[in-house]
Coordinates of C-alpha atoms in Angstrom, one line a residue:
X1 CA 209.0 86.5 95.6
X2 CA 212.5 87.9 96.1
X3 CA 211.4 91.1 94.4
X4 CA 208.5 91.5 96.9
X5 CA 210.9 91.0 99.8
X6 CA 213.4 93.5 98.5
X7 CA 210.6 96.0 97.9
X8 CA 209.3 95.5 101.4
X9 CA 212.8 96.0 102.8
X10 CA 213.4 99.1 100.6
X11 CA 210.2 100.7 102.0
X12 CA 210.5 99.6 105.6
X13 CA 213.2 102.1 106.5
X14 CA 211.3 105.2 105.0
X15 CA 208.1 104.1 106.6
X16 CA 209.8 103.7 110.0
X17 CA 211.5 107.1 109.5
X18 CA 208.1 108.7 108.7
X19 CA 206.5 107.1 111.7
X20 CA 209.2 108.3 114.0
X21 CA 209.0 111.8 112.6
X22 CA 205.3 111.8 113.1
X23 CA 205.7 110.6 116.6
X24 CA 208.2 113.4 117.3
X25 CA 205.9 116.0 115.8
X26 CA 202.9 114.8 117.8
X27 CA 205.0 114.8 121.0
X28 CA 206.2 118.3 120.2
X29 CA 202.7 119.6 119.4
X30 CA 201.4 118.0 122.6
X31 CA 204.1 119.7 124.7
X32 CA 203.4 123.1 123.1
X33 CA 199.6 123.1 123.1
X34 CA 198.5 120.8 125.9
X35 CA 198.7 121.2 129.7
X36 CA 199.4 117.6 130.6
X37 CA 199.1 116.1 134.0
X38 CA 202.3 116.3 135.9
X39 CA 203.3 114.1 138.8
X40 CA 202.5 116.0 142.0
X41 CA 201.7 115.6 145.7
X42 CA 198.0 115.4 146.7
X43 CA 196.8 115.9 150.3
X44 CA 196.9 112.2 151.0
X45 CA 200.5 111.9 150.0
X46 CA 201.4 115.1 151.8
X47 CA 200.0 114.0 155.1
X48 CA 201.9 110.6 154.8
X49 CA 205.2 112.4 154.0
X50 CA 208.0 113.2 156.3
X51 CA 206.6 116.7 156.7
X52 CA 203.8 115.3 158.9
X53 CA 203.8 113.2 162.0
X54 CA 201.4 110.6 163.4
X55 CA 199.0 111.7 166.2
X56 CA 197.3 109.1 168.4
X57 CA 194.0 111.1 168.6
X58 CA 193.8 113.0 165.3
X59 CA 195.7 110.6 163.0
X60 CA 198.2 113.0 161.6
X61 CA 199.5 116.6 162.2
X62 CA 202.1 118.8 160.5
X63 CA 205.5 118.7 162.0
X64 CA 206.6 121.9 163.8
X65 CA 209.3 124.1 162.3
X66 CA 209.3 122.5 158.9
X67 CA 210.6 124.0 155.7
X68 CA 209.3 121.8 153.0
X69 CA 208.4 121.7 149.3
X70 CA 205.1 120.7 147.8
X71 CA 205.5 119.5 144.2
X72 CA 202.7 120.4 141.8
X73 CA 202.6 120.9 138.0
X74 CA 206.4 120.7 137.5
X75 CA 207.0 123.2 140.3
X76 CA 208.2 123.0 143.9
X77 CA 206.0 125.1 146.2
X78 CA 207.8 126.0 149.4
X79 CA 206.0 126.0 152.7
X80 CA 206.9 126.5 156.4
X81 CA 205.3 125.6 159.7
X82 CA 205.8 127.4 163.0
X83 CA 206.7 126.0 166.4
X84 CA 203.1 124.5 166.7
X85 CA 203.0 123.0 163.2
X86 CA 200.7 125.7 161.9
X87 CA 201.3 127.0 158.4
X88 CA 201.6 130.4 159.8
X89 CA 203.9 132.8 161.7
X90 CA 204.3 132.7 165.4
X91 CA 201.6 134.3 167.5
X92 CA 201.7 135.3 171.2
X93 CA 199.1 133.7 173.5
X94 CA 197.5 137.1 174.2
X95 CA 196.7 139.3 171.3
X96 CA 197.8 142.9 171.3
X97 CA 195.6 145.7 172.7
X98 CA 192.8 146.7 170.2
X99 CA 193.6 143.6 168.2
X100 CA 191.1 141.1 166.9
X101 CA 192.0 137.5 166.4
X102 CA 190.4 135.1 164.0
X103 CA 191.1 131.4 164.0
X104 CA 190.4 129.6 160.7
X105 CA 190.3 125.9 160.5
X106 CA 189.6 123.4 157.7
X107 CA 191.3 120.9 155.4
X108 CA 193.7 121.3 152.5
X109 CA 191.9 124.3 151.2
X110 CA 192.7 126.2 154.4
X111 CA 196.2 124.8 154.6
X112 CA 196.7 126.1 151.0
X113 CA 197.8 123.0 149.1
X114 CA 200.0 123.8 146.1
X115 CA 200.2 127.6 146.7
X116 CA 203.0 129.6 148.4
X117 CA 202.6 130.7 152.0
X118 CA 201.8 134.3 151.2
X119 CA 199.0 133.4 148.7
X120 CA 196.9 131.4 151.2
X121 CA 193.5 133.1 151.8
X122 CA 194.3 133.5 155.6
X123 CA 197.4 135.5 154.7
X124 CA 195.5 137.7 152.2
X125 CA 192.6 138.3 154.7
X126 CA 195.1 139.3 157.4
X127 CA 196.6 141.8 155.0
X128 CA 193.1 143.3 154.3
X129 CA 192.0 143.5 158.0
X130 CA 194.2 146.0 160.0
X131 CA 194.8 145.1 163.6
X132 CA 193.6 141.6 163.1
X133 CA 195.4 138.3 163.5
X134 CA 194.2 135.6 161.1
X135 CA 195.5 132.2 162.3
X136 CA 195.7 129.3 159.8
X137 CA 194.7 126.0 161.5
X138 CA 194.1 124.1 158.3
X139 CA 195.4 120.5 158.1
X140 CA 195.2 118.5 154.8
X141 CA 192.8 115.6 154.9
X142 CA 191.1 116.7 158.1
X143 CA 187.3 116.0 158.5
X144 CA 185.0 118.0 160.7
X145 CA 185.5 115.9 163.8
X146 CA 189.3 116.2 163.6
X147 CA 189.0 119.9 163.0
X148 CA 186.9 120.4 166.2
X149 CA 189.3 118.4 168.3
X150 CA 192.3 120.2 166.9
X151 CA 190.6 123.5 167.6
X152 CA 190.0 122.6 171.2
X153 CA 193.6 121.5 171.6
X154 CA 195.4 124.3 169.7
X155 CA 193.3 127.4 169.3
X156 CA 191.4 128.0 172.5
X157 CA 194.6 129.0 174.5
X158 CA 195.0 131.8 171.9
X159 CA 191.7 133.4 172.7
X160 CA 190.2 134.1 169.3
X161 CA 187.4 136.5 169.0
X162 CA 186.0 134.8 165.9
X163 CA 186.2 131.2 164.5
X164 CA 185.8 130.6 160.8
X165 CA 185.2 127.0 159.7
X166 CA 186.1 126.6 156.0
X167 CA 183.8 123.7 155.2
X168 CA 184.2 121.7 152.0
X169 CA 181.4 119.4 150.8
X170 CA 184.2 116.8 150.3
X171 CA 184.3 116.6 154.1
X172 CA 180.8 115.1 154.2
X173 CA 182.2 111.8 152.9
X174 CA 184.8 111.6 155.7
X175 CA 182.6 113.0 158.5
X176 CA 182.4 109.5 160.2
X177 CA 186.2 109.5 160.8
X178 CA 187.0 106.7 158.4
X179 CA 190.3 108.3 157.4
X180 CA 191.3 108.8 161.1
X181 CA 190.6 105.1 161.9
X182 CA 192.6 104.0 158.9
X183 CA 195.6 106.0 160.0
X184 CA 195.3 105.0 163.6
X185 CA 195.3 101.4 162.5
X186 CA 198.5 102.1 160.6
X187 CA 200.1 103.3 163.8
X188 CA 199.4 100.1 165.6
X189 CA 200.4 97.7 162.8
X190 CA 204.1 96.6 162.6
X191 CA 206.1 98.2 159.9
X192 CA 206.5 95.9 156.9
X193 CA 209.0 96.1 154.1
X194 CA 206.7 97.0 151.2
X195 CA 207.9 97.7 147.7
X196 CA 208.4 101.3 146.8
X197 CA 205.3 102.2 144.7
X198 CA 207.4 104.9 142.9
X199 CA 210.1 102.4 141.8
X200 CA 210.0 101.1 138.3
X201 CA 208.4 97.7 138.1
X202 CA 210.8 94.8 137.4
X203 CA 210.2 91.8 135.2
X204 CA 207.3 93.4 133.2
X205 CA 208.5 95.3 130.2
X206 CA 204.9 96.5 129.4
X207 CA 204.6 98.2 132.8
X208 CA 208.1 99.5 132.6
X209 CA 207.3 101.1 129.2
X210 CA 204.0 102.5 130.4
X211 CA 205.7 104.1 133.4
X212 CA 208.4 105.6 131.2
X213 CA 205.9 107.1 128.8
X214 CA 203.8 108.5 131.6
X215 CA 206.8 110.3 133.0
X216 CA 208.3 111.5 129.7
X217 CA 205.7 111.7 127.0
X218 CA 203.1 114.6 126.9
X219 CA 201.3 112.9 124.0
X220 CA 201.0 109.6 125.9
X221 CA 199.6 111.5 128.9
X222 CA 197.1 113.3 126.7
X223 CA 196.0 110.1 125.0
X224 CA 195.6 108.4 128.4
X225 CA 193.7 111.3 129.6
X226 CA 191.3 111.0 126.7
X227 CA 190.7 107.4 127.6
X228 CA 189.7 108.3 131.1
X229 CA 187.8 111.6 130.7
X230 CA 186.3 111.7 127.2
X231 CA 182.8 110.4 127.9
X232 CA 181.8 109.7 124.2
X233 CA 185.0 107.7 123.6
X234 CA 184.7 105.9 126.9
X235 CA 181.1 104.9 126.1
X236 CA 182.0 103.6 122.6
X237 CA 184.9 101.6 124.0
X238 CA 182.6 100.1 126.7
X239 CA 180.0 99.2 124.1
X240 CA 182.5 97.2 122.0
X241 CA 184.1 95.6 125.1
X242 CA 187.4 97.4 124.9
X243 CA 187.1 98.7 128.5
X244 CA 185.1 98.0 131.6
X245 CA 181.5 99.2 131.8
X246 CA 180.7 102.6 133.2
X247 CA 180.7 102.7 137.0
X248 CA 178.0 103.4 139.5
X249 CA 178.1 105.6 142.6
X250 CA 181.3 103.9 143.8
X251 CA 183.0 105.6 140.8
X252 CA 182.0 109.1 141.7
X253 CA 184.5 111.4 143.5
X254 CA 183.4 112.0 147.2
X255 CA 182.6 115.6 146.4
X256 CA 179.9 114.7 143.9
X257 CA 178.0 112.2 146.0
X258 CA 176.3 114.9 148.1
X259 CA 175.1 116.7 145.0
X260 CA 173.2 113.7 143.6
X261 CA 169.5 114.5 143.5
X262 CA 169.0 111.1 145.1
X263 CA 172.0 110.6 147.3
X264 CA 172.6 107.2 148.9
X265 CA 171.4 106.6 152.4
X266 CA 175.0 106.6 153.7
X267 CA 175.4 110.1 152.4
X268 CA 172.2 111.3 154.1
X269 CA 173.5 109.8 157.4
X270 CA 176.9 111.5 157.0
X271 CA 175.2 114.8 156.3
X272 CA 173.2 114.5 159.5
X273 CA 176.4 113.7 161.3
X274 CA 178.0 116.9 159.9
X275 CA 175.1 119.0 161.2
X276 CA 175.4 117.3 164.7
X277 CA 179.1 118.3 164.7
X278 CA 178.3 121.8 163.7
X279 CA 175.8 122.2 166.6
X280 CA 178.4 120.7 168.9
X281 CA 180.9 123.4 167.8
X282 CA 178.3 126.1 168.0
X283 CA 177.6 125.2 171.6
X284 CA 181.4 125.0 172.5
X285 CA 182.0 128.5 171.0
X286 CA 178.9 130.0 172.6
X287 CA 180.2 128.9 176.0
X288 CA 183.5 130.6 175.3
X289 CA 181.8 133.8 174.0
X290 CA 183.4 133.3 170.5
X291 CA 181.7 134.3 167.3
X292 CA 181.2 131.4 164.9
X293 CA 181.0 131.7 161.1
X294 CA 180.8 128.9 158.6
X295 CA 182.3 129.7 155.2
X296 CA 181.5 127.2 152.4
X297 CA 184.3 126.1 150.1
X298 CA 183.0 126.0 146.5
X299 CA 183.8 122.7 145.0
X300 CA 185.6 122.7 141.7
X301 CA 183.0 120.3 140.2
X302 CA 180.2 122.7 141.2
X303 CA 181.9 125.7 139.6
X304 CA 183.9 124.4 136.5
X305 CA 181.9 122.6 133.8
X306 CA 184.9 120.8 132.4
X307 CA 185.9 119.5 135.9
X308 CA 182.3 118.2 136.3
X309 CA 182.3 116.5 132.9
X310 CA 185.7 114.8 133.7
X311 CA 184.5 113.6 137.1
X312 CA 181.4 111.8 135.7
X313 CA 183.0 110.6 132.5
X314 CA 183.7 107.1 133.9
X315 CA 180.2 106.7 135.4
X316 CA 176.7 106.0 134.1
X317 CA 175.4 109.2 135.6
X318 CA 174.1 112.1 133.5
X319 CA 174.2 115.8 134.3
X320 CA 170.4 115.7 135.0
X321 CA 171.1 113.3 137.9
X322 CA 172.8 116.1 139.9
X323 CA 171.8 119.3 141.7
X324 CA 175.1 121.1 142.2
X325 CA 173.6 123.6 144.7
X326 CA 171.9 120.9 146.9
X327 CA 174.5 120.6 149.8
X328 CA 175.1 124.3 149.8
X329 CA 171.4 125.1 150.0
X330 CA 170.9 122.5 152.7
X331 CA 173.7 124.0 154.8
X332 CA 172.3 127.5 154.3
X333 CA 168.9 126.4 155.5
X334 CA 170.5 124.5 158.5
X335 CA 172.5 127.6 159.5
X336 CA 169.5 129.9 159.3
X337 CA 167.4 127.5 161.4
X338 CA 170.0 127.4 164.1
X339 CA 171.1 131.0 163.9
X340 CA 174.6 130.3 162.7
X341 CA 176.4 132.8 160.5
X342 CA 177.3 131.4 157.1
X343 CA 179.1 132.7 154.0
X344 CA 178.5 131.0 150.7
X345 CA 180.8 132.3 147.8
X346 CA 179.6 129.7 145.3
X347 CA 177.8 132.1 143.0
X348 CA 180.8 134.5 143.1
X349 CA 183.1 131.8 142.1
X350 CA 180.9 130.8 139.2
X351 CA 180.8 134.3 138.0
X352 CA 184.6 134.9 138.1
X353 CA 185.9 131.5 137.1
X354 CA 187.0 131.1 133.5
X355 CA 189.1 128.4 131.8
X356 CA 191.9 130.7 130.9
X357 CA 192.4 132.1 134.4
X358 CA 190.9 129.5 136.7
X359 CA 190.2 129.9 140.4
X360 CA 191.4 126.3 140.8
X361 CA 194.7 124.6 140.2
X362 CA 195.3 122.6 137.0
X363 CA 194.5 118.9 137.5
X364 CA 193.7 119.5 141.2
X365 CA 190.5 120.4 143.1
X366 CA 192.2 123.1 145.4
X367 CA 192.2 126.9 144.9
X368 CA 194.8 128.6 142.8
X369 CA 196.4 131.8 144.1
X370 CA 193.6 133.8 142.4
X371 CA 191.0 131.5 144.0
X372 CA 192.5 132.2 147.5
X373 CA 192.2 136.0 146.8
X374 CA 188.6 135.7 145.8
X375 CA 187.8 133.6 148.9
X376 CA 189.6 136.1 151.1
X377 CA 187.7 138.9 149.4
X378 CA 184.3 137.3 150.1
X379 CA 185.3 136.9 153.8
X380 CA 186.5 140.5 153.9
X381 CA 183.3 141.8 152.5
X382 CA 181.2 139.8 154.9
X383 CA 183.3 140.8 158.0
X384 CA 183.3 144.5 157.1
X385 CA 179.7 145.0 156.1
X386 CA 177.9 147.4 158.5
X387 CA 175.1 145.0 159.1
X388 CA 177.3 142.0 160.1
X389 CA 176.9 142.6 163.8
X390 CA 173.1 142.5 163.5
X391 CA 173.3 139.0 162.1
X392 CA 175.2 137.6 165.0
X393 CA 172.9 135.3 167.0
X394 CA 172.4 136.7 170.5
X395 CA 173.6 133.5 172.2
X396 CA 176.7 133.5 170.0
X397 CA 177.9 137.1 170.7
X398 CA 181.3 137.5 172.2
X399 CA 181.2 138.0 176.0
X400 CA 184.7 137.5 177.2
X401 CA 186.1 139.7 174.5
X402 CA 184.1 142.9 174.7
X403 CA 183.3 143.6 171.0
X404 CA 184.4 142.4 167.6
X405 CA 184.7 145.2 165.1
X406 CA 185.7 144.6 161.5
X407 CA 184.7 148.1 160.2
X408 CA 187.6 148.3 157.9
X409 CA 186.0 149.5 154.7
X410 CA 189.0 151.8 154.4
X411 CA 191.3 148.8 153.9
X412 CA 190.9 148.7 150.2
X413 CA 191.6 152.4 149.7
X414 CA 194.6 152.1 152.1
X415 CA 196.0 149.4 149.9
X416 CA 195.5 151.6 146.8
X417 CA 197.0 154.6 148.4
X418 CA 200.0 152.6 149.7
X419 CA 199.3 153.5 153.4
X420 CA 199.4 149.9 154.5
X421 CA 202.3 148.0 153.0
X422 CA 202.2 144.2 152.8
X423 CA 204.7 142.1 154.6
X424 CA 207.6 140.9 152.5
X425 CA 206.6 138.1 150.2
X426 CA 202.9 139.0 150.0
X427 CA 201.1 139.1 146.7
X428 CA 200.9 142.5 145.1
X429 CA 198.4 145.0 146.4
X430 CA 197.5 145.9 142.8
X431 CA 196.3 142.3 142.3
X432 CA 194.2 142.5 145.5
X433 CA 192.6 145.8 144.7
X434 CA 191.6 144.6 141.3
X435 CA 189.2 142.2 143.0
X436 CA 188.3 144.3 145.9
X437 CA 186.9 147.0 143.7
X438 CA 185.1 144.6 141.3

């Protein structure tokens, strides 16, 4: 008996050493070969940060004259707002002579979440269109109702010739203003001393260890990711009772609910509400003589197969349950019926996106810097095509601003010849020309 105990003790230390060495090797391999999820700030956290302020009508707005940082993927992305809270430079109320002015509004895609100021598509588009102001009115988390009210309040005094609505299918889910009501309720409730969610939990060593591993171990984050995104593994674990059953529609991300072949009644109602809001905006802009263009934001799950697979991994839905073109097709048909100009870059994004050089950020649904360039390129191509003016509905043609000309086909060649230098901090013109000439 004593010999067995001694043998066990003699082998215990080598076994422990081998296990520790294996753990270190796996951790090192994970850090070298994997791209683990890093703690970052999503649009929800950003709009509840000190960089934003409450608004009694809209729920939240960016604070004016902010110089902040937006953490993502182990990097701090700097951003600035002007005196009005726009993520843009200052603009005079009246545009210069022979200048066009485009107002762009939308949500976090337009704001440019997780990319530097100079990489946002509004900045790239302004670089490509000579004698044109492109004003960025994007606000993270905004739904279409908020965007319209914000436009009335902020953009109309600046007399834009053209208004671009960058519309994401994710916005369909929030079209009824549920996020606004939630934030307005927060404004009226007394402040309570709530525990800091980022603080380490006390009294529970298991939770403390899990939080430590999440923050410091790439291998742990990879394994945890497999447990939440590997559909085969998840299904097997559910079958043997080691994890909860696969979820239903409540487990789908908001952006995937509109692409279900049989969407829930609530989503059909919200889509009808979006169309009502679009007609309201069309009427408002027609009265002002402002050209109106909808540009659809391609969803990451509609472009990237891996993103789609991960999004449905925890649900009982299969790929055949979805029609990824459905909401885009419906909005195209709606716009054609009501003579609204619409740009849909979905197919272009599918063609150019690849896992090694994605148009989207890692572990995030928003555009990468390259995605912003492609998005700006598609807008540039549409605005400068010779037949564009023919597609403007008669009742939506500018009246107060004589004409709107974007005949700037020479812009790409000017960039290549160096005749038009970008402002300091802009992305390289070589990078731009690579996509403009493709």
